[in-house]
Every structure is written in structure tokens, then in C-alpha cells.
């Protein structure tokens, strides 16, 4: 499934009522059966008092089934209905094929029975198609795949990625951790760090910046991690540290990769926080120059800075 990168302002982001006590049988008033000593507690047939708080309604209904049994059955039916809805997932158009899934992704599903693998693959295809424009529905497709193949790392990655795109950061982090346990990889380390940051835990986001994790990331992944960690440094008001970290990345590249505008935007934002306004304006302009797809709001930030008098 294609990765989603929906940047933050700083260029980051590489989540039955109880039946009651019942009435007396035969239409008799409910007050019968009370202890005559005036304690007000119900009594059993053997005359011993029963604690009202510990008593459970067992008076049978007309169908002969106790209230408690009927309530448990309704709860179970409700749980099954909710689980079935997740399992079914949103509808999949007939023209969506399992072959539309990436070859390597299909290989990750080979351990599943053929028909099951086909259904899981089609849900994953839909998740990939919808993640940018409708992440909530994309996530429902990923959850449908998970209901069928919960022990497949690829599926848990898809659940994490779609949850992340939908802003369900705690859920995304849980899914990414599950995928990591299954695959042993840190492909989604930048997203995991950003989830920690979104959950107001910048120290845990920074903890992802280790040689071990960076050694498992490609160049783009390392840059994404630097963007997120720099944002976490800024969350902790370590503005100069954020600037220094981003300066270790290829800010002056002539390439047009997706990470280029995000990196420059994050650097401009860090410079602004560090009190280096003129340099920040320069790098917001440099961001606009490479942001043809409008990934960032660099133009709006420049307009704000033009209106704001220099301190």
C-alpha cells in the first residue's frame, strides 16, 4: 500500500438496562417476602437475608428464560453484529482485483488460503486507493483485512498507516508496534515517532533517533525521521537543536522528491522558532519553489509573516 504523508505545519507527519428485581408471582404486591423485622432486605425461602447489592434478577419471563440470560444474549448478539460489520468491511467494486496489489505485498499473503488471500488483497487495494482522500473508509478496509489475517505483518502495517492518516494516533502506534514484532523491521519508525509526538510525548519521539533504527531506513526514511525528531525538539523548546539536526540533511538538493518541500518547510519553521526570521522567510520561499503539489502551506506562512511586524 502506498505510503501517506500528510505534513504538519512544521513539515512532520511522514488516530441493556438491567431487568430490575421483578414483581412477585401471581400478581401479589412486591412488598411480600420482606423480613418482618423491618431490615428492608430481601429474604430467601430459607428465611436468611440476602444482600440486595449481591442479588441478581432470576425471575423468569413468559418465555421461561431469566432476565439475565436474555440480557447476555442481546449483548452477545450486539457484539457479533459489530464484529461482523468490521469483518464485512465497506463494499469493494467488482473491477478491483487482488492483482492490483503490489507483487511483493501479494507474496506476503501467500501463507493464507487462496480465496482468503484474494479478499484480503482486495481490501488492501481499496485502502491504498482511498487513504489520501478518504482515510476513514480506507481504515475500515484495512480493519476488514485484519479481521481475516490478524497475524500478517503487512496487514497490520496497513491498519497502522490508515489509522495514522485518519488521525487515530494511539491506534496507529499500536498497529505499527504489532507489525514490528511480526516483521522485525522499522520501516514505519518516522510515523511511530510522529504518533508519539501527536500524543504529547516528544521525549519518546526523540528516542527513535538511534543508529540502530536509522540503519534500517533508506535515505528518504532517515530524512522523514529527522523532520519528526526536529519537531519534537521544538516541542521541548530546543529550537537550536532542531535547526542543527535539520542542517545535517540535504537542504540544498536539486532533487524533486516528496520529502524536499517538507524538509525545507521544517527547517524554515525551526529557524523562525529560533528567532532567525529573515532566514526563515528565505527558506519558506525556497519551499514554495519546490512545492508544486501544495504539500505545505508555505505561501500562507509567508503572507502571515508579511502582515506581522518584525519584533
XYZ file of C-alpha atoms in Angstrom, residues 126-270:
145
model
C -9.044 -0.247 -1.624
C -7.212 1.032 1.453
C -4.365 2.216 -0.764
C -6.721 3.875 -3.232
C -8.685 5.764 -0.570
C -6.047 6.664 2.009
C -5.387 10.168 0.683
C -8.962 11.329 0.031
C -10.986 9.210 2.482
C -8.715 7.820 5.216
C -11.652 6.791 7.435
C -13.026 4.409 4.791
C -9.506 3.292 3.936
C -9.071 2.354 7.582
C -12.299 0.328 7.545
C -10.928 -1.656 4.586
C -7.700 -2.268 6.477
C -9.658 -3.428 9.538
C -11.631 -5.842 7.333
C -8.325 -7.265 6.127
C -7.120 -7.502 9.730
C -10.262 -9.403 10.765
C -9.290 -12.074 8.234
C -5.493 -12.047 8.656
C -4.641 -10.552 12.037
C -1.234 -12.264 12.207
C 0.053 -10.894 8.915
C 2.594 -8.086 9.294
C 1.622 -6.432 6.013
C -1.998 -6.163 7.132
C -1.051 -4.660 10.497
C 1.127 -2.117 8.708
C -1.859 -1.166 6.554
C -4.015 -0.756 9.671
C -1.350 1.456 11.206
C -0.892 3.575 8.127
C -4.607 4.158 7.572
C -5.188 4.891 11.266
C -2.322 7.388 11.107
C -3.821 9.065 8.044
C -7.181 9.264 9.855
C -5.583 10.916 12.890
C -6.068 7.873 15.164
C -2.542 8.100 16.542
C -2.816 5.790 19.557
C -4.370 3.076 17.383
C -1.790 3.630 14.653
C 1.061 3.292 17.110
C -0.385 0.034 18.456
C -0.680 -1.400 14.938
C 2.829 -0.331 13.945
C 4.217 -1.976 17.075
C 2.382 -5.197 16.233
C 3.759 -5.093 12.693
C 7.267 -4.508 14.012
C 7.012 -7.576 16.261
C 5.936 -9.658 13.270
C 8.408 -8.340 10.717
C 11.290 -7.166 12.892
C 11.636 -4.004 10.776
C 11.434 -0.287 11.472
C 10.093 0.858 8.111
C 7.453 2.967 9.853
C 9.720 4.429 12.554
C 9.131 8.040 11.364
C 5.355 7.558 11.623
C 5.699 5.855 15.000
C 7.769 8.761 16.281
C 5.217 11.216 14.927
C 2.427 9.313 16.710
C 4.335 9.762 19.965
C 4.652 13.450 19.237
C 0.940 13.748 18.448
C 0.206 12.033 21.770
C 2.204 14.765 23.551
C 5.199 12.529 24.252
C 8.086 14.281 22.469
C 10.697 12.518 24.584
C 9.506 9.162 23.235
C 9.554 10.539 19.694
C 13.188 11.603 20.123
C 14.032 8.119 21.432
C 13.522 6.742 17.908
C 16.582 8.644 16.705
C 19.142 5.878 17.192
C 21.851 4.432 14.915
C 20.085 1.035 15.041
C 16.802 2.436 13.709
C 18.436 4.767 11.193
C 20.426 1.811 9.888
C 17.164 0.142 8.825
C 15.819 3.199 6.969
C 16.573 4.339 3.443
C 17.648 7.923 2.763
C 14.071 9.194 2.495
C 13.112 7.437 5.728
C 16.030 8.969 7.591
C 15.066 12.436 6.399
C 11.453 11.882 7.468
C 12.697 10.790 10.892
C 14.857 13.920 11.177
C 11.838 16.101 10.365
C 9.750 14.463 13.097
C 12.538 14.471 15.701
C 13.279 18.127 14.961
C 9.600 18.851 15.573
C 9.804 17.022 18.894
C 12.858 19.089 19.824
C 10.848 22.220 19.112
C 8.014 20.857 21.275
C 10.565 20.842 24.087
C 11.674 24.375 23.140
C 15.065 23.084 21.975
C 14.964 25.288 18.891
C 18.683 25.452 18.164
C 18.950 21.653 18.439
C 16.127 21.315 15.900
C 17.917 23.652 13.486
C 21.207 21.768 13.845
C 19.557 18.397 13.198
C 17.861 19.586 10.006
C 21.110 21.124 8.775
C 22.579 17.614 8.624
C 20.111 16.762 5.848
C 20.389 17.723 2.119
C 18.538 21.066 2.263
C 20.184 22.278 -0.952
C 19.375 19.230 -3.051
C 18.265 19.821 -6.623
C 16.059 16.743 -6.489
C 12.265 16.841 -6.543
C 11.445 14.038 -4.132
C 8.349 14.385 -1.963
C 10.453 14.937 1.143
C 12.221 18.033 -0.241
C 9.441 20.601 0.440
C 8.732 19.036 3.832
C 12.376 19.224 4.835
C 12.729 22.846 3.766
C 9.444 23.778 5.432
C 10.506 22.162 8.705
C 13.824 24.000 8.530
C 12.119 27.359 7.898
C 9.776 26.752 10.822
C 12.662 25.817 13.108
